[in-house]
């Protein structure tokens, strides 16, 4: 790779897979039992974290990644995913449309 360009996820998904699984198991072990909401960004390592948390029905996943949100839904877990929010132009933010106060 030249410069700071990153490989697309579909090409790097299989790279260093066992290391990513070890990281994911360690991260999953650090999340305490009980109802929690956790945030996961997109990426191959965070996808492994989600997979490592598969048996944890006490967690809600919050993500800005469509792929993480879809995988969480496939696991049957509560998830909130809104990738369009991060891409919305400034003029369409909710506070720009909020009625002005007198």
Coordinates of N, CA, C and O in Angstrom, one line a residue:
X1 N 0.8 -1.2 0.0 CA 0.0 0.0 0.0 C 0.9 1.3 0.0 O 1.8 1.3 0.8
X2 N 0.5 2.2 -0.8 CA 1.2 3.5 -0.8 C 0.5 4.5 0.0 O -0.8 4.5 0.1
X3 N 1.2 5.4 0.6 CA 0.6 6.4 1.4 C -0.2 5.9 2.6 O 0.2 4.8 3.2
X4 N -1.3 6.6 3.0 CA -2.1 6.2 4.1 C -3.3 5.4 3.7 O -4.2 5.3 4.5
X5 N -3.4 4.9 2.5 CA -4.6 4.2 2.1 C -4.7 2.9 2.8 O -3.8 2.1 3.0
X6 N -5.9 2.6 3.2 CA -6.2 1.3 3.9 C -6.9 0.3 3.0 O -7.7 0.7 2.2
X7 N -6.6 -0.9 3.2 CA -7.3 -2.0 2.4 C -8.8 -2.0 2.7 O -9.1 -1.8 3.9
X8 N -9.6 -2.3 1.7 CA -11.0 -2.4 2.0 C -11.3 -3.6 3.0 O -10.5 -4.6 3.0
X9 N -12.3 -3.6 3.7 CA -12.6 -4.6 4.7 C -12.7 -6.0 4.1 O -12.1 -6.9 4.7
X10 N -13.3 -6.1 3.0 CA -13.4 -7.4 2.4 C -12.0 -8.0 2.0 O -11.9 -9.3 2.0
X11 N -11.0 -7.2 1.9 CA -9.7 -7.7 1.6 C -8.9 -8.0 2.8 O -8.0 -8.8 2.9
X12 N -9.1 -7.2 3.9 CA -8.3 -7.4 5.1 C -9.0 -8.2 6.2 O -8.5 -8.5 7.2
X13 N -10.3 -8.7 5.9 CA -11.0 -9.4 6.9 C -10.3 -10.7 7.3 O -10.3 -11.0 8.5
X14 N -9.6 -11.3 6.4 CA -8.9 -12.6 6.8 C -7.5 -12.4 7.3 O -6.9 -13.4 7.7
X15 N -7.0 -11.2 7.3 CA -5.6 -11.0 7.7 C -5.5 -10.9 9.3 O -6.4 -10.3 9.9
X16 N -4.6 -11.6 9.8 CA -4.3 -11.7 11.3 C -5.6 -12.1 12.1 O -5.8 -11.6 13.2
X17 N -6.3 -13.0 11.5 CA -7.6 -13.4 12.1 C -7.4 -13.9 13.5 O -8.2 -13.6 14.4
X18 N -6.5 -14.8 13.8 CA -6.3 -15.4 15.1 C -5.9 -14.3 16.1 O -6.5 -14.3 17.3
X19 N -5.1 -13.3 15.8 CA -4.8 -12.2 16.7 C -6.0 -11.4 17.0 O -6.3 -11.0 18.2
X20 N -6.9 -11.2 16.0 CA -8.1 -10.4 16.2 C -9.1 -11.2 17.1 O -9.7 -10.6 18.0
X21 N -9.1 -12.5 17.0 CA -10.0 -13.3 17.9 C -9.4 -13.2 19.3 O -10.2 -13.2 20.3
X22 N -8.1 -13.3 19.5 CA -7.6 -13.2 20.9 C -7.9 -11.8 21.5 O -8.3 -11.7 22.7
X23 N -7.7 -10.8 20.7 CA -8.1 -9.4 21.2 C -9.6 -9.4 21.6 O -9.9 -8.9 22.6
X24 N -10.4 -9.9 20.7 CA -11.9 -9.9 21.0 C -12.2 -10.7 22.2 O -13.0 -10.2 23.0
X25 N -11.6 -11.8 22.5 CA -11.9 -12.6 23.7 C -11.5 -11.8 24.9 O -12.2 -11.8 25.9
X26 N -10.3 -11.1 24.8 CA -9.9 -10.3 26.0 C -10.8 -9.2 26.2 O -11.2 -8.9 27.4
X27 N -11.2 -8.5 25.2 CA -12.2 -7.3 25.3 C -13.5 -7.9 25.9 O -14.0 -7.3 26.9
X28 N -14.0 -8.9 25.4 CA -15.3 -9.5 25.9 C -15.2 -9.9 27.4 O -16.1 -9.7 28.1
X29 N -14.0 -10.4 27.8 CA -13.9 -10.7 29.2 C -13.9 -9.5 30.1 O -14.1 -9.7 31.3
X30 N -13.6 -8.4 29.6 CA -13.5 -7.2 30.4 C -14.8 -6.5 30.6 O -15.0 -5.6 31.5
X31 N -15.9 -6.9 29.9 CA -17.2 -6.3 30.0 C -17.9 -7.0 31.1 O -18.2 -8.2 31.1
X32 N -18.3 -6.2 32.2 CA -18.9 -6.8 33.4 C -20.3 -7.4 33.0 O -21.0 -7.0 32.1
X33 N -20.7 -8.4 33.8 CA -22.1 -9.0 33.6 C -23.1 -7.9 34.0 O -22.8 -7.0 34.8
X34 N -24.3 -8.1 33.5 CA -25.4 -7.1 33.8 C -25.7 -6.4 32.5 O -25.0 -6.4 31.5
X35 N -26.8 -5.7 32.6 CA -27.3 -4.9 31.4 C -26.4 -3.7 31.2 O -26.3 -2.8 32.0
X36 N -25.9 -3.7 30.0 CA -25.0 -2.6 29.5 C -25.3 -2.3 28.1 O -25.7 -3.2 27.3
X37 N -25.0 -1.1 27.7 CA -25.0 -0.7 26.2 C -23.5 -0.5 25.9 O -22.8 0.2 26.7
X38 N -23.0 -1.1 24.8 CA -21.6 -0.9 24.5 C -21.6 -0.4 23.0 O -22.5 -0.7 22.2
X39 N -20.6 0.5 22.7 CA -20.5 1.0 21.4 C -19.4 0.3 20.6 O -18.3 0.1 21.2
X40 N -19.7 -0.1 19.4 CA -18.7 -0.7 18.5 C -18.7 0.0 17.2 O -19.7 0.2 16.6
X41 N -17.5 0.5 16.8 CA -17.4 1.1 15.5 C -17.2 -0.1 14.5 O -17.2 -1.2 14.9
X42 N -17.1 0.3 13.2 CA -16.9 -0.7 12.2 C -15.5 -1.2 12.2 O -14.6 -0.5 12.7
X43 N -15.3 -2.4 11.7 CA -13.9 -2.9 11.5 C -13.9 -4.4 11.8 O -14.8 -5.0 12.4
X44 N -12.8 -5.0 11.3 CA -12.7 -6.5 11.5 C -12.5 -6.9 12.9 O -13.0 -8.0 13.3
X45 N -11.7 -6.2 13.7 CA -11.5 -6.5 15.1 C -12.8 -6.3 15.9 O -13.1 -7.2 16.7
X46 N -13.5 -5.2 15.7 CA -14.7 -5.0 16.4 C -15.8 -6.0 16.0 O -16.6 -6.4 16.9
X47 N -15.8 -6.5 14.8 CA -16.7 -7.6 14.4 C -16.4 -8.9 15.2 O -17.3 -9.6 15.6
X48 N -15.1 -9.1 15.4 CA -14.7 -10.3 16.2 C -15.1 -10.1 17.7 O -15.5 -11.0 18.3
X49 N -15.1 -8.8 18.2 CA -15.6 -8.6 19.5 C -17.1 -8.9 19.6 O -17.5 -9.6 20.5
X50 N -17.8 -8.5 18.6 CA -19.3 -8.8 18.6 C -19.5 -10.3 18.6 O -20.3 -10.8 19.3
X51 N -18.7 -11.0 17.8 CA -18.8 -12.5 17.8 C -18.5 -13.1 19.1 O -19.1 -14.1 19.6
X52 N -17.5 -12.5 19.8 CA -17.1 -13.1 21.1 C -18.1 -12.8 22.2 O -18.2 -13.5 23.2
X53 N -19.0 -11.8 21.9 CA -20.1 -11.5 22.9 C -21.4 -12.2 22.5 O -22.4 -11.9 23.1
X54 N -21.3 -13.1 21.6 CA -22.5 -13.7 21.1 C -23.4 -14.3 22.2 O -24.7 -14.1 22.1
X55 N -22.9 -14.9 23.2 CA -23.7 -15.5 24.3 C -24.2 -14.5 25.3 O -25.0 -14.8 26.2
X56 N -23.8 -13.2 25.2 CA -24.2 -12.2 26.2 C -25.5 -11.5 25.8 O -25.5 -10.6 25.0
X57 N -26.6 -12.0 26.3 CA -27.9 -11.4 26.0 C -28.3 -10.2 26.8 O -29.3 -9.6 26.7
X58 N -27.3 -9.8 27.7 CA -27.6 -8.7 28.6 C -27.0 -7.4 28.0 O -27.1 -6.3 28.6
X59 N -26.5 -7.4 26.8 CA -25.9 -6.3 26.2 C -26.7 -5.7 25.0 O -27.3 -6.5 24.2
X60 N -26.7 -4.4 24.9 CA -27.3 -3.7 23.7 C -26.1 -3.1 23.0 O -25.2 -2.5 23.6
X61 N -26.0 -3.3 21.7 CA -24.9 -2.8 20.9 C -25.4 -1.5 20.2 O -26.4 -1.4 19.6
X62 N -24.5 -0.5 20.3 CA -24.8 0.8 19.7 C -23.6 1.0 18.7 O -22.5 0.8 19.1
X63 N -23.9 1.2 17.4 CA -22.9 1.3 16.4 C -23.2 2.3 15.3 O -24.4 2.6 15.1
X64 N -22.2 2.8 14.7 CA -22.4 3.6 13.5 C -22.1 2.8 12.3 O -22.0 3.4 11.2
X65 N -21.9 1.5 12.4 CA -21.5 0.6 11.3 C -22.7 -0.2 10.9 O -23.2 -1.0 11.7
X66 N -23.0 -0.1 9.6 CA -24.1 -0.9 9.1 C -23.8 -2.4 9.2 O -24.6 -3.2 9.6
X67 N -22.5 -2.8 8.9 CA -22.2 -4.2 9.0 C -22.2 -4.8 10.4 O -22.7 -5.9 10.6
X68 N -21.8 -4.0 11.4 CA -21.9 -4.4 12.8 C -23.3 -4.5 13.2 O -23.8 -5.5 13.9
X69 N -24.1 -3.5 12.8 CA -25.6 -3.5 13.2 C -26.3 -4.7 12.6 O -27.1 -5.3 13.2
X70 N -25.9 -5.0 11.3 CA -26.6 -6.2 10.7 C -26.2 -7.5 11.3 O -27.0 -8.4 11.6
X71 N -24.9 -7.6 11.7 CA -24.5 -8.9 12.4 C -25.1 -9.0 13.7 O -25.5 -10.1 14.1
X72 N -25.2 -7.9 14.5 CA -25.9 -7.9 15.8 C -27.4 -8.3 15.6 O -27.9 -9.1 16.4
X73 N -28.0 -7.8 14.6 CA -29.4 -8.2 14.3 C -29.5 -9.7 14.0 O -30.4 -10.4 14.4
X74 N -28.6 -10.2 13.2 CA -28.5 -11.6 12.9 C -28.4 -12.5 14.1 O -28.9 -13.6 14.2
X75 N -27.7 -12.0 15.1 CA -27.5 -12.7 16.4 C -28.7 -12.6 17.2 O -28.8 -13.3 18.2
X76 N -29.7 -11.7 16.8 CA -30.9 -11.6 17.6 C -30.8 -10.7 18.8 O -31.6 -10.8 19.8
X77 N -29.8 -9.9 18.8 CA -29.6 -9.0 20.0 C -30.1 -7.6 19.7 O -30.2 -7.2 18.6
X78 N -30.5 -6.9 20.8 CA -30.9 -5.5 20.6 C -29.7 -4.7 20.1 O -28.6 -4.8 20.5
X79 N -29.9 -3.9 19.1 CA -28.9 -3.1 18.5 C -29.4 -1.8 18.0 O -30.6 -1.7 17.6
X80 N -28.6 -0.7 18.0 CA -29.0 0.5 17.4 C -27.9 0.9 16.5 O -26.7 1.0 16.8
X81 N -28.3 1.1 15.2 CA -27.3 1.4 14.2 C -27.8 2.5 13.3 O -29.0 2.5 12.9
X82 N -27.1 3.6 13.2 CA -27.5 4.7 12.4 C -26.3 5.3 11.6 O -25.9 6.4 11.9
X83 N -25.8 4.6 10.6 CA -24.7 5.1 9.9 C -25.0 6.4 9.1 O -24.2 7.1 8.8
X84 N -26.3 6.6 8.8 CA -26.6 7.8 8.0 C -26.4 9.1 8.8 O -26.1 10.1 8.3
X85 N -26.4 9.0 10.1 CA -26.2 10.1 11.0 C -24.8 10.7 10.8 O -24.6 11.9 10.7
X86 N -23.8 9.8 10.7 CA -22.4 10.3 10.6 C -22.2 10.9 9.2 O -21.2 11.6 9.0
X87 N -23.1 10.7 8.3 CA -22.9 11.2 6.9 C -23.8 12.3 6.6 O -23.8 12.9 5.5
X88 N -24.7 12.7 7.5 CA -25.7 13.7 7.2 C -25.0 15.1 7.1 O -24.1 15.4 7.9
X89 N -25.3 15.9 6.1 CA -24.7 17.2 6.0 C -25.2 18.1 7.2 O -26.2 17.9 7.8
X90 N -24.4 19.1 7.5 CA -24.7 20.0 8.6 C -26.1 20.6 8.5 O -26.8 20.7 9.5
X91 N -26.5 21.0 7.4 CA -27.8 21.6 7.2 C -29.0 20.7 7.6 O -30.1 21.2 7.8
X92 N -28.8 19.4 7.7 CA -29.9 18.6 8.0 C -29.9 18.1 9.5 O -30.6 17.2 9.8
X93 N -29.0 18.6 10.3 CA -29.0 18.2 11.7 C -30.4 18.6 12.3 O -30.9 19.6 11.9
X94 N -30.8 17.9 13.3 CA -32.1 18.1 13.9 C -32.2 19.5 14.5 O -33.2 20.1 14.4
X95 N -31.1 20.0 15.0 CA -31.2 21.3 15.7 C -31.4 22.5 14.7 O -31.9 23.5 15.0
X96 N -31.0 22.2 13.4 CA -31.1 23.2 12.4 C -32.6 23.4 12.0 O -33.0 24.4 11.4
X97 N -33.4 22.3 12.2 CA -34.8 22.3 11.8 C -35.7 22.6 13.1 O -36.9 22.6 13.0
X98 N -35.1 22.7 14.2 CA -35.8 22.9 15.5 C -36.5 24.3 15.4 O -35.9 25.3 15.0
X99 N -37.8 24.3 15.8 CA -38.5 25.6 15.8 C -37.8 26.7 16.6 O -37.3 26.3 17.7
X100 N -37.7 27.9 16.2 CA -37.0 28.9 17.0 C -37.9 29.3 18.1 O -39.1 29.3 18.0
X101 N -37.3 29.7 19.2 CA -38.0 30.2 20.3 C -38.3 31.7 20.2 O -37.5 32.4 19.6
X102 N -39.4 32.1 20.8 CA -39.8 33.5 20.7 C -38.8 34.4 21.5 O -38.1 34.0 22.3

